[in-house]
Short mmCIF file of N, CA, C and O in Angstrom, two decimals:
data_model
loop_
_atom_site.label_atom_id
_atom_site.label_comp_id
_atom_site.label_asym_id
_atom_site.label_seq_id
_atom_site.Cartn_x
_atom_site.Cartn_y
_atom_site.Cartn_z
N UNK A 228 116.05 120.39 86.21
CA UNK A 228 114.76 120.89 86.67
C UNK A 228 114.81 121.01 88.20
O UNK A 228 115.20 120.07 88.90
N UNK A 229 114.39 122.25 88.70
CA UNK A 229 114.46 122.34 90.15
C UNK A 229 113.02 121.61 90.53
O UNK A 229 112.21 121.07 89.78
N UNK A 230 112.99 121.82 92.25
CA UNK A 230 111.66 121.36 92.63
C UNK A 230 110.40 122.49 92.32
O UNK A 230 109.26 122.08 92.09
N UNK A 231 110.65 123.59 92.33
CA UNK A 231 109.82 124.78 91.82
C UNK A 231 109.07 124.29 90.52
O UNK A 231 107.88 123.97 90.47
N UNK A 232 110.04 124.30 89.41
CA UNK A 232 109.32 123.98 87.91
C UNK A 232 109.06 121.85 88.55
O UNK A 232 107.97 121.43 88.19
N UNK A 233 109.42 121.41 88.88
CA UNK A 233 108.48 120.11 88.72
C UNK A 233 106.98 120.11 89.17
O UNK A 233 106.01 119.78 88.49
N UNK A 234 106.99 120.66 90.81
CA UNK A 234 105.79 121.07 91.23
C UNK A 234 104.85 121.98 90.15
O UNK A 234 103.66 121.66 90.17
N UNK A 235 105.23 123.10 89.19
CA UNK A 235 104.36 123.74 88.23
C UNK A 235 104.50 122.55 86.97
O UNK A 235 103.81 122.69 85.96
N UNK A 236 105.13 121.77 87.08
CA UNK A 236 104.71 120.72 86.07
C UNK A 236 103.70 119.83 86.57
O UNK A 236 103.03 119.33 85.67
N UNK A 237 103.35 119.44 87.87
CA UNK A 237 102.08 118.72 88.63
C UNK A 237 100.79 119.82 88.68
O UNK A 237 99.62 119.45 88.81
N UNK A 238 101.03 120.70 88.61
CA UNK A 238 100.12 121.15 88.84
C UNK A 238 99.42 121.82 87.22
O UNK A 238 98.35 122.42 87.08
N UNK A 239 100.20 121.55 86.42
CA UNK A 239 99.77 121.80 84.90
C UNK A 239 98.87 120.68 84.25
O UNK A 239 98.09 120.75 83.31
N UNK A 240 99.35 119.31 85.31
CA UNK A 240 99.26 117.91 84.90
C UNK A 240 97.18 117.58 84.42
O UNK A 240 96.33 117.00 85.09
N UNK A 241 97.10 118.00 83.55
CA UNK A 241 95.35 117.47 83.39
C UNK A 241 95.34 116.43 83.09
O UNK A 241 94.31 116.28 82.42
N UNK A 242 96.00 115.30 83.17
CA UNK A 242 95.38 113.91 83.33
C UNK A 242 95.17 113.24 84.36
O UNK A 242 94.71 112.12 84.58
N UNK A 243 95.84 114.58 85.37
CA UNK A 243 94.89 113.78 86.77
C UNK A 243 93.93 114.69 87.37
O UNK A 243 93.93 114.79 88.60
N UNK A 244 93.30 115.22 86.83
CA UNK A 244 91.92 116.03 86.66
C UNK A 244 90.70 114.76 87.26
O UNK A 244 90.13 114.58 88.33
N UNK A 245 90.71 114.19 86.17
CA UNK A 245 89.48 113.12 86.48
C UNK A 245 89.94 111.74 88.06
O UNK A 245 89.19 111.26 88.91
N UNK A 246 91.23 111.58 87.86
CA UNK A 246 91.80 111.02 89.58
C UNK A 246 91.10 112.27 90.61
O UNK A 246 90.15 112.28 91.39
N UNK A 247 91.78 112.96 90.29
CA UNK A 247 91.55 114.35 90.95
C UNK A 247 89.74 114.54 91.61
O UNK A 247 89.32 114.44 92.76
N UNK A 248 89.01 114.84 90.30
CA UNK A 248 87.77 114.83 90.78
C UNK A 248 87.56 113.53 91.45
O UNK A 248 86.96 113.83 92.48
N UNK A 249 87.74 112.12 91.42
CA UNK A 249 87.21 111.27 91.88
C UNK A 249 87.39 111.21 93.33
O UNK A 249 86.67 110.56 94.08
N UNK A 250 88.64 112.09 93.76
CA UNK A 250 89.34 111.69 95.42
C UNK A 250 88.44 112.64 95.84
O UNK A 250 87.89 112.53 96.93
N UNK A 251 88.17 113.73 94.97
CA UNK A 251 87.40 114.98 95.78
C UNK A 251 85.68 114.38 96.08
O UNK A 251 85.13 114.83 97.10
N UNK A 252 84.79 113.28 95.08
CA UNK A 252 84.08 113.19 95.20
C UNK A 252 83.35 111.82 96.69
O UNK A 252 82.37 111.53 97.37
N UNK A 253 84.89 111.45 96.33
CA UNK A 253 85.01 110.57 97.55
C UNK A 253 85.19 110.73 99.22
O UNK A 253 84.84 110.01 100.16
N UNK A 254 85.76 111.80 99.14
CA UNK A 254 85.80 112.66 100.03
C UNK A 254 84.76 113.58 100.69
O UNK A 254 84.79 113.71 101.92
N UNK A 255 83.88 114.20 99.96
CA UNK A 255 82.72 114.81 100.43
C UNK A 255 81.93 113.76 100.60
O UNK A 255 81.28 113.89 101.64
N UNK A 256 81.67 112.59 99.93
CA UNK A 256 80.71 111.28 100.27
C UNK A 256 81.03 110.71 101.91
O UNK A 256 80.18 110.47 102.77
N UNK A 257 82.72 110.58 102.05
CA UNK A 257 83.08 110.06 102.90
C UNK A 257 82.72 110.90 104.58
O UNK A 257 82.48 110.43 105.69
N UNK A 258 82.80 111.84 104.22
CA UNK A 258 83.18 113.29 105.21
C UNK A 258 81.65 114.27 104.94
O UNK A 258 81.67 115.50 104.85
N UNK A 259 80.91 113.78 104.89
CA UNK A 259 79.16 114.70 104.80
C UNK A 259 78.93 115.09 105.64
O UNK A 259 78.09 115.97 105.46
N UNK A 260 79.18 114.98 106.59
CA UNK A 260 78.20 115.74 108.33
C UNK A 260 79.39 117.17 107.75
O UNK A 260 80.60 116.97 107.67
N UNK A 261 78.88 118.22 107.49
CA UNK A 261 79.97 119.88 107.68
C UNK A 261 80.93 119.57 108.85
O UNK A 261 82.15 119.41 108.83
N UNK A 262 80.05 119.54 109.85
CA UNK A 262 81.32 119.65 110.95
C UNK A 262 82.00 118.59 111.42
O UNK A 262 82.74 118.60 112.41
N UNK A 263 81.71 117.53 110.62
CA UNK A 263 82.72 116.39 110.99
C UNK A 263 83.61 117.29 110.29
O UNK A 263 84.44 117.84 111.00
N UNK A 264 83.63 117.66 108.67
CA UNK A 264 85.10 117.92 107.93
C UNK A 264 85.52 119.48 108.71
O UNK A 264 86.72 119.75 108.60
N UNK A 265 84.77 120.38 109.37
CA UNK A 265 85.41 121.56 109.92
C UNK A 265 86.46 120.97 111.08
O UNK A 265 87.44 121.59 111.51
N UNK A 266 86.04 119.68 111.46
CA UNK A 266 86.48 119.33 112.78
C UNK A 266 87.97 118.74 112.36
O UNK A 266 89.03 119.06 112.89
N UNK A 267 87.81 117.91 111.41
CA UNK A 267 88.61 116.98 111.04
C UNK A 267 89.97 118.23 110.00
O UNK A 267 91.19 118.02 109.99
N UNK A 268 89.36 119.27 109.37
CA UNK A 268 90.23 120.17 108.92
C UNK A 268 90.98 121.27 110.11
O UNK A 268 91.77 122.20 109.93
N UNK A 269 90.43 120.78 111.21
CA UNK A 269 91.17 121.79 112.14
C UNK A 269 90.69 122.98 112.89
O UNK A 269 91.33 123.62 113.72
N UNK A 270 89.48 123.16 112.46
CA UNK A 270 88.42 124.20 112.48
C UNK A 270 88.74 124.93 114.55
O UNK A 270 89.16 126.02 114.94
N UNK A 271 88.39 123.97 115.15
CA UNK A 271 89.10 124.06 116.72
C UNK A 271 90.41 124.49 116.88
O UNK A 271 90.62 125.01 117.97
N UNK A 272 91.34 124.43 116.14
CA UNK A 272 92.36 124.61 116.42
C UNK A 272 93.22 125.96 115.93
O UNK A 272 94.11 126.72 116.31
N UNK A 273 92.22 125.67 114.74
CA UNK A 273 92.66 127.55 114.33
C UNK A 273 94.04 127.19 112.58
O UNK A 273 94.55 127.96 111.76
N UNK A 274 94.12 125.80 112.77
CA UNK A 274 95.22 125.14 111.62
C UNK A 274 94.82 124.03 111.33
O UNK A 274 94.44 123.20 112.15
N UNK A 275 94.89 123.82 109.71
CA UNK A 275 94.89 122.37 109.60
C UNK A 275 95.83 121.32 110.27
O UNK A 275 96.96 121.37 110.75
N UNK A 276 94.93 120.39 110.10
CA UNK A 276 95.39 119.39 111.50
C UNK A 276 96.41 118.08 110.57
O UNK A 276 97.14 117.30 111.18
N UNK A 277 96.30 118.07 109.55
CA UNK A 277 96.78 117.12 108.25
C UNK A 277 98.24 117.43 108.57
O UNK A 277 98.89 116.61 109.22
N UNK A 278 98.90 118.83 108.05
CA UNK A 278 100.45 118.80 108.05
C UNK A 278 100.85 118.89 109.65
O UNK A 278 101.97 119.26 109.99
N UNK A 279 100.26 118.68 110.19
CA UNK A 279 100.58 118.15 111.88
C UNK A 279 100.82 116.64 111.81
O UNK A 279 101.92 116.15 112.08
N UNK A 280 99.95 116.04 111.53
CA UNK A 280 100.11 114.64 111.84
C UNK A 280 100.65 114.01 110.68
O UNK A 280 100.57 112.79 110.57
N UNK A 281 101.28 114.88 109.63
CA UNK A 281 102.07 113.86 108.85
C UNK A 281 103.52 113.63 109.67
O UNK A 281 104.28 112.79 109.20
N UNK A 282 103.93 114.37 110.89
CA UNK A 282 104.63 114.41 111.54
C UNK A 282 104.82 112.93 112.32
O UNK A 282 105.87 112.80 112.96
N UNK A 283 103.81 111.76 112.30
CA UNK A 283 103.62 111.08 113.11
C UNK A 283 104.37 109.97 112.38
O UNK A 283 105.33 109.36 112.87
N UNK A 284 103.72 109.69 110.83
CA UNK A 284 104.66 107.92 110.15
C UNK A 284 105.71 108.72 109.68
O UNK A 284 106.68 108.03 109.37
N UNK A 285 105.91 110.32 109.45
CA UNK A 285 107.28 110.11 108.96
C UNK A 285 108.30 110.21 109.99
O UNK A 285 109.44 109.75 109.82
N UNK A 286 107.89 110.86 111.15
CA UNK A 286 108.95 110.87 111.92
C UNK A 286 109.21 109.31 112.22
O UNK A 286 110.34 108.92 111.92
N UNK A 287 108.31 108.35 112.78
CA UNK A 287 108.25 106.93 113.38
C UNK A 287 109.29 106.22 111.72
O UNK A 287 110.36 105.64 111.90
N UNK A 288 108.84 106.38 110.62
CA UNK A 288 109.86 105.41 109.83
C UNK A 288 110.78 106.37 109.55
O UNK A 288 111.73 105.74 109.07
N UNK A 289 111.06 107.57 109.58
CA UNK A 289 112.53 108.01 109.56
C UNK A 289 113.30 107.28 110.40
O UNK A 289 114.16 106.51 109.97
N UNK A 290 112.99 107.51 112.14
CA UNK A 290 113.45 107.06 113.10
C UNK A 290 113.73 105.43 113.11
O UNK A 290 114.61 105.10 113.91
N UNK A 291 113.15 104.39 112.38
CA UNK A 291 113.00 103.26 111.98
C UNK A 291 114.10 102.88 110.79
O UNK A 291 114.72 101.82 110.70
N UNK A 292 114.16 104.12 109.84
CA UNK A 292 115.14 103.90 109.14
C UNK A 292 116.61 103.98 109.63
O UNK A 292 117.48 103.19 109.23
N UNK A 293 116.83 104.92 110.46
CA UNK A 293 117.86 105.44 111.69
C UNK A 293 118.60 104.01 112.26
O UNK A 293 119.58 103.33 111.96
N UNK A 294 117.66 103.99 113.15
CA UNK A 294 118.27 102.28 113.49
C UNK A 294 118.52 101.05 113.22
O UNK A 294 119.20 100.19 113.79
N UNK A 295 117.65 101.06 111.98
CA UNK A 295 118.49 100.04 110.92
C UNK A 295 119.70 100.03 110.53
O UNK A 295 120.34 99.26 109.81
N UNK A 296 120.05 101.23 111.22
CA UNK A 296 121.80 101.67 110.51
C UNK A 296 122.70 100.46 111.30
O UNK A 296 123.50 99.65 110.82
N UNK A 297 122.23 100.68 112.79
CA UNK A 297 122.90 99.83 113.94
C UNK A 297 122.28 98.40 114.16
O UNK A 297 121.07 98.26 114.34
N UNK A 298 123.06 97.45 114.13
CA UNK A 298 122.53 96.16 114.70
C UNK A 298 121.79 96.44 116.06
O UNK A 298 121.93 97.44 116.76
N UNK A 299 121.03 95.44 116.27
CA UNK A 299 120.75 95.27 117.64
C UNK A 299 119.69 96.25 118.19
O UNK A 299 119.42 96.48 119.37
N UNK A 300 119.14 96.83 117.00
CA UNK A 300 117.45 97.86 117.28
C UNK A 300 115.93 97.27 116.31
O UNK A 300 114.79 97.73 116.18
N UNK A 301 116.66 96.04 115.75
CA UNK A 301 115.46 95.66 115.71
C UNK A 301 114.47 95.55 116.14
O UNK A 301 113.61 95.23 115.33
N UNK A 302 114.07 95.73 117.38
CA UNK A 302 112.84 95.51 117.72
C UNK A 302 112.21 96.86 117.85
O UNK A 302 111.10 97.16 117.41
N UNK A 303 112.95 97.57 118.45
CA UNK A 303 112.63 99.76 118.17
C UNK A 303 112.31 99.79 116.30
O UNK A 303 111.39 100.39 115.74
N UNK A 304 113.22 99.06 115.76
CA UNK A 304 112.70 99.94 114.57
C UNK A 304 111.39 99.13 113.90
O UNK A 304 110.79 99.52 112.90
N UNK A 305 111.07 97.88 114.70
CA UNK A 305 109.36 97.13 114.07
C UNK A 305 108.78 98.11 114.86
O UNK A 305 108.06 98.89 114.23
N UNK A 306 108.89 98.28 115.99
CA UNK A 306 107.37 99.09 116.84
C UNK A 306 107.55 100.56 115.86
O UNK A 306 106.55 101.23 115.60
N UNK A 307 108.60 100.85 115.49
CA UNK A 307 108.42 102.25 115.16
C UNK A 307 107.59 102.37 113.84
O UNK A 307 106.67 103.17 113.70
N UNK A 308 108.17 101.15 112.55
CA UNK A 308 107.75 101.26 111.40
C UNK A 308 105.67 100.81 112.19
O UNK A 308 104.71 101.19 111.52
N UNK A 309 105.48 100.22 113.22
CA UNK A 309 104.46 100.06 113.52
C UNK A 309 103.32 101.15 113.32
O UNK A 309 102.27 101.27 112.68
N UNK A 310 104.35 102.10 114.48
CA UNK A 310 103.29 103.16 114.88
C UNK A 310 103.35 104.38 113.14
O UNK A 310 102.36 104.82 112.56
N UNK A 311 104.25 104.50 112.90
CA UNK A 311 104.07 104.82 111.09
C UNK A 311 102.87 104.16 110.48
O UNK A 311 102.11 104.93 109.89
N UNK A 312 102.54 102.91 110.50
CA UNK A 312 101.51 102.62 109.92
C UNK A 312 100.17 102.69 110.66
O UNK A 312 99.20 102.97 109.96
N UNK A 313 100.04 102.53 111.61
CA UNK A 313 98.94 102.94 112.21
C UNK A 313 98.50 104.28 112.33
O UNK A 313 97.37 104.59 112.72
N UNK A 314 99.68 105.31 111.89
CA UNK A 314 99.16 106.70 112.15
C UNK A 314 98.76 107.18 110.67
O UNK A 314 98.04 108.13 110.39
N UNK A 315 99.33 106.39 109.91
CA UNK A 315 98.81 106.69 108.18
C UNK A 315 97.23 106.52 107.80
O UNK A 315 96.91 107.00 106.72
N UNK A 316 96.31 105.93 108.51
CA UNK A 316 94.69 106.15 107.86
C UNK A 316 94.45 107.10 108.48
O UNK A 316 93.87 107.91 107.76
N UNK A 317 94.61 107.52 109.63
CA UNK A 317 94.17 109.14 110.39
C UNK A 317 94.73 110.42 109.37
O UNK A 317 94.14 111.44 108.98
N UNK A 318 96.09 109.92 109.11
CA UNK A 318 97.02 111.18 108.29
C UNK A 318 95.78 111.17 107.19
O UNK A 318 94.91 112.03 107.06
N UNK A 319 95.97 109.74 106.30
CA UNK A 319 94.64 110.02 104.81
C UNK A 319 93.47 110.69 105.42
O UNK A 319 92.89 111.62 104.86
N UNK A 320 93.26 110.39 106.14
CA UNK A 320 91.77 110.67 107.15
C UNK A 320 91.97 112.35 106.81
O UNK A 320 92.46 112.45 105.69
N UNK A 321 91.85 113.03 107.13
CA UNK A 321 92.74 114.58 107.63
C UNK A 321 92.81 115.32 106.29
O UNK A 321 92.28 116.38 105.96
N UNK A 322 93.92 114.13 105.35
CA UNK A 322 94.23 114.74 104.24
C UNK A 322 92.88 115.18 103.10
O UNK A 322 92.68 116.13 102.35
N UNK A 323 92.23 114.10 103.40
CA UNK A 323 90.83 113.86 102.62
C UNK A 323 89.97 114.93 103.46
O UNK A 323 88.88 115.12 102.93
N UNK A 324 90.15 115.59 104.48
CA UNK A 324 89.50 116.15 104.71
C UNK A 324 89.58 117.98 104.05
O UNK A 324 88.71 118.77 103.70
N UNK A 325 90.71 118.02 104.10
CA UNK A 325 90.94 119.42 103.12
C UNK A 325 91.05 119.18 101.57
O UNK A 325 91.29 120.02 100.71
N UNK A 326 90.86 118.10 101.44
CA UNK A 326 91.18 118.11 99.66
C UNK A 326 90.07 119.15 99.03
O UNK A 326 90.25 120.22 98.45
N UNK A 327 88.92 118.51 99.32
CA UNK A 327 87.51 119.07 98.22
C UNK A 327 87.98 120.87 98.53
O UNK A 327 87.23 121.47 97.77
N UNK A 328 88.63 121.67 99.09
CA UNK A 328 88.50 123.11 99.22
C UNK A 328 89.47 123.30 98.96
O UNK A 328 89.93 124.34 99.42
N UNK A 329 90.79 122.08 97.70
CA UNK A 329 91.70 122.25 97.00
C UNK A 329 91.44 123.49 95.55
O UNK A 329 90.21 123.53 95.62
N UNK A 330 91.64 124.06 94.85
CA UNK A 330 91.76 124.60 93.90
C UNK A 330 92.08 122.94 92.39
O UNK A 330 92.69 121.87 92.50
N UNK A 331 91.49 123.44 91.50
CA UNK A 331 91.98 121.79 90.55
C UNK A 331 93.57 122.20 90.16
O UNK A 331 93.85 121.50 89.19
N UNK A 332 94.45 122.82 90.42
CA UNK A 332 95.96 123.27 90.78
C UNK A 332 96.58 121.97 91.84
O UNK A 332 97.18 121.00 91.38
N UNK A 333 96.36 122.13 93.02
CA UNK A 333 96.42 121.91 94.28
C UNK A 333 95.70 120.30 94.06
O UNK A 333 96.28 119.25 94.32
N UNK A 334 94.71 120.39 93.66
CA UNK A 334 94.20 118.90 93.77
C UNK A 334 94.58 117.83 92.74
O UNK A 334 94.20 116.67 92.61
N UNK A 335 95.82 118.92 91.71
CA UNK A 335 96.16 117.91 90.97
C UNK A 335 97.63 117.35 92.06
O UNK A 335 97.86 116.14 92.10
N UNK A 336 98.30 118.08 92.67
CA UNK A 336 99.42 117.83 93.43
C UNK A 336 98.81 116.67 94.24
O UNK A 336 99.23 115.52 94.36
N UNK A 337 97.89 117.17 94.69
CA UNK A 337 97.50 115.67 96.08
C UNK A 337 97.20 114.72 95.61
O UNK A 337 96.95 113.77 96.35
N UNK A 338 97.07 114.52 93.82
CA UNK A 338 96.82 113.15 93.42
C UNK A 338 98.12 112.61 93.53
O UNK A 338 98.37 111.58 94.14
N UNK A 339 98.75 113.16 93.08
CA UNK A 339 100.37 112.50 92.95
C UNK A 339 100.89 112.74 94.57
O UNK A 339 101.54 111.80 95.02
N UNK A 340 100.67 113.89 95.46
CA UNK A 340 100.98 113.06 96.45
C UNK A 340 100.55 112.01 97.22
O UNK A 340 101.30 111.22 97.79
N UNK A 341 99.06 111.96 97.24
CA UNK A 341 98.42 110.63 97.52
C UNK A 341 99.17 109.35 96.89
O UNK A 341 99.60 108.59 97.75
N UNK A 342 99.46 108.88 95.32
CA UNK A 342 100.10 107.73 95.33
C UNK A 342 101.88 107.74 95.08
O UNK A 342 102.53 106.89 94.47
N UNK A 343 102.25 108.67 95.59
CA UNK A 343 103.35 108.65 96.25
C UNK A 343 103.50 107.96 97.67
O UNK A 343 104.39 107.15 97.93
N UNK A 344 102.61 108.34 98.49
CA UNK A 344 102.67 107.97 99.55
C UNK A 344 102.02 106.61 99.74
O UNK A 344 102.25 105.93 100.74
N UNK A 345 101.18 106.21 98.74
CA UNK A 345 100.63 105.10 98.42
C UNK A 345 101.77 104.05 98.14
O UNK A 345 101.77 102.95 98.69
N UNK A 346 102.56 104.40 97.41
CA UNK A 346 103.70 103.54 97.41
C UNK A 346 104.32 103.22 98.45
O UNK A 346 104.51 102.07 98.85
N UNK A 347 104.86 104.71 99.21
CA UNK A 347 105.51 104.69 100.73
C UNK A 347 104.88 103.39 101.57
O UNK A 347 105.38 102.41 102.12
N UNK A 348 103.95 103.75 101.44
CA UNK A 348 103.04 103.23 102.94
C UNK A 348 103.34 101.69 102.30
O UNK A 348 104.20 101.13 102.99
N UNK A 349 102.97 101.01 101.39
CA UNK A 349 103.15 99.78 100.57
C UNK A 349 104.36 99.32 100.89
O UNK A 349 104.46 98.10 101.05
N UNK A 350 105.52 100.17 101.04
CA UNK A 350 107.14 99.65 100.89
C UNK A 350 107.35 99.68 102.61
O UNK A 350 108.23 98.99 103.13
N UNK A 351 106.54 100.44 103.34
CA UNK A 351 106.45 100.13 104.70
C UNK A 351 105.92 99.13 105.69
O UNK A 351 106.48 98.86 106.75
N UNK A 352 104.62 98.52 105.18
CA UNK A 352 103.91 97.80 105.25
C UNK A 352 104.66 95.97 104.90
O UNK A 352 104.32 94.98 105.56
N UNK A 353 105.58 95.95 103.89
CA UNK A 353 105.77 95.25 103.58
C UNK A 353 107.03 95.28 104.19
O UNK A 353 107.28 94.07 104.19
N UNK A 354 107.91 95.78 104.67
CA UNK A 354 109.04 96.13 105.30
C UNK A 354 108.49 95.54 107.00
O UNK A 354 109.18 94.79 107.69
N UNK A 355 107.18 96.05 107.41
CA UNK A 355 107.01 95.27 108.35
C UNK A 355 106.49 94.19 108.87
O UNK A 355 106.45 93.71 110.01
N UNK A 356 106.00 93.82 107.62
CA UNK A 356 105.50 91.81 107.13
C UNK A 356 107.19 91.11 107.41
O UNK A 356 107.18 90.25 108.29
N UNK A 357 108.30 91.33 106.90
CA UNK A 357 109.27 91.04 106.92
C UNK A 357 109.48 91.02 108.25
O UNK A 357 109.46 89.93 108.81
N UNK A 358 109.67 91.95 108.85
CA UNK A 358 110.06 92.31 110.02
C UNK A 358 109.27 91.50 111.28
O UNK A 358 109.96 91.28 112.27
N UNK A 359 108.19 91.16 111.30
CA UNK A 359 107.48 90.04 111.76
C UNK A 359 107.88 88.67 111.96
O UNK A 359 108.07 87.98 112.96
N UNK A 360 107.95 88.45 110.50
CA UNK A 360 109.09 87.12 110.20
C UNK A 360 110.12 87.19 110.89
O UNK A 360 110.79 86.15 110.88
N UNK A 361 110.64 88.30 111.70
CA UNK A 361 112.02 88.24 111.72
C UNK A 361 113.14 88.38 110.72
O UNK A 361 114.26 88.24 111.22
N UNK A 362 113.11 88.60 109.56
CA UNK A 362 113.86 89.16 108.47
C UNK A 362 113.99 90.31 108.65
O UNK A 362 113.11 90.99 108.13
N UNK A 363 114.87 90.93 109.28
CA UNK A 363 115.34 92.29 110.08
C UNK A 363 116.07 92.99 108.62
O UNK A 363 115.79 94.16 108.37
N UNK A 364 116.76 92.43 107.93
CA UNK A 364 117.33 92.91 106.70
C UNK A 364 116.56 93.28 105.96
O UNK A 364 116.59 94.45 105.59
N UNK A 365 115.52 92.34 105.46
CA UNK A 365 114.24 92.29 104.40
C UNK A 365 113.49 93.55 104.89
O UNK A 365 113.23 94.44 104.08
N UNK A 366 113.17 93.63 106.08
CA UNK A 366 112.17 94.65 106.61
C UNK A 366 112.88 96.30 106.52
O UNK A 366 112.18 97.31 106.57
N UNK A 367 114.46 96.34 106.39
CA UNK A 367 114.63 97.73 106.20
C UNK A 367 114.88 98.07 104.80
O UNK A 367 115.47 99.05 104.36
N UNK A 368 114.38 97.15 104.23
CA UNK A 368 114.88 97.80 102.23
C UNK A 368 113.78 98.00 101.85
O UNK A 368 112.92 97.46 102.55
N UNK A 369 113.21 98.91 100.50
CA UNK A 369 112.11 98.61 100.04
C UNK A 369 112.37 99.74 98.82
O UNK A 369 111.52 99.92 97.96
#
């Protein structure tokens, strides 16, 4: 199976219809002022502002994963897996902001990418509980 037919297999997926509606309903609850979500979708800028700033935890734990390769960057790769997690509620922030003007196609994909990344962020998070401790090993596996 290529990535083409898996993606038309997520997006065929109706059992996350009702996930689906719930992120969307959460989302317009969360995001009610219009122009908070015009603002927050990018509306100023002329582009959504979401696949911009997913640029921020993945580049920071790519780069985090990078130097785990080499001894002796432990401390670059805690601040980095850091700023990865701190830039991930703005990224959801953003993401939640274009969902509800998803198609139920499209909003079945963002369920599954939402706890995809739900996992991510979990195996990151906990990678940098370790890393705190000082378990420099513990903190780059997950």
């Amino acid at each position: 199976m290529n990535l083409h037919q898996a993606l038309r297999t997520v997006e065929n997926l109706r059992a996350a219809d009702r996930p689906a509606a719930a992120v969307a309903a959460v989302a317009r609850r969360l995001l009610r002022p219009p122009r908070l979500r015009e603002v927050l979708r990018g509306s100023w800028l002329g582009h959504p502002v979401h696949p911009l700033m997913i640029t921020v935890p993945i580049g920071a734990w790519v780069c985090a994963s990078a130097l785990d390769a080499q001894p002796g960057n432990e401390e670059a790769a805690r601040r980095l897996t850091g700023i990865g997690l701190a830039a991930a509620p703005p990224t959801v922030l953003l993401g939640l902001a274009d969902y509800d003007r998803l198609g139920p196609r499209q909003q079945r994909v963002g369920v599954v990418h939402a706890i995809a990344n739900t996992a991510a962020l979990a195996c990151f998070t906990a990678s940098y509980a370790a890393r705190l401790r000082e378990s420099h090993t513990g903190g780059g596996s997950c």
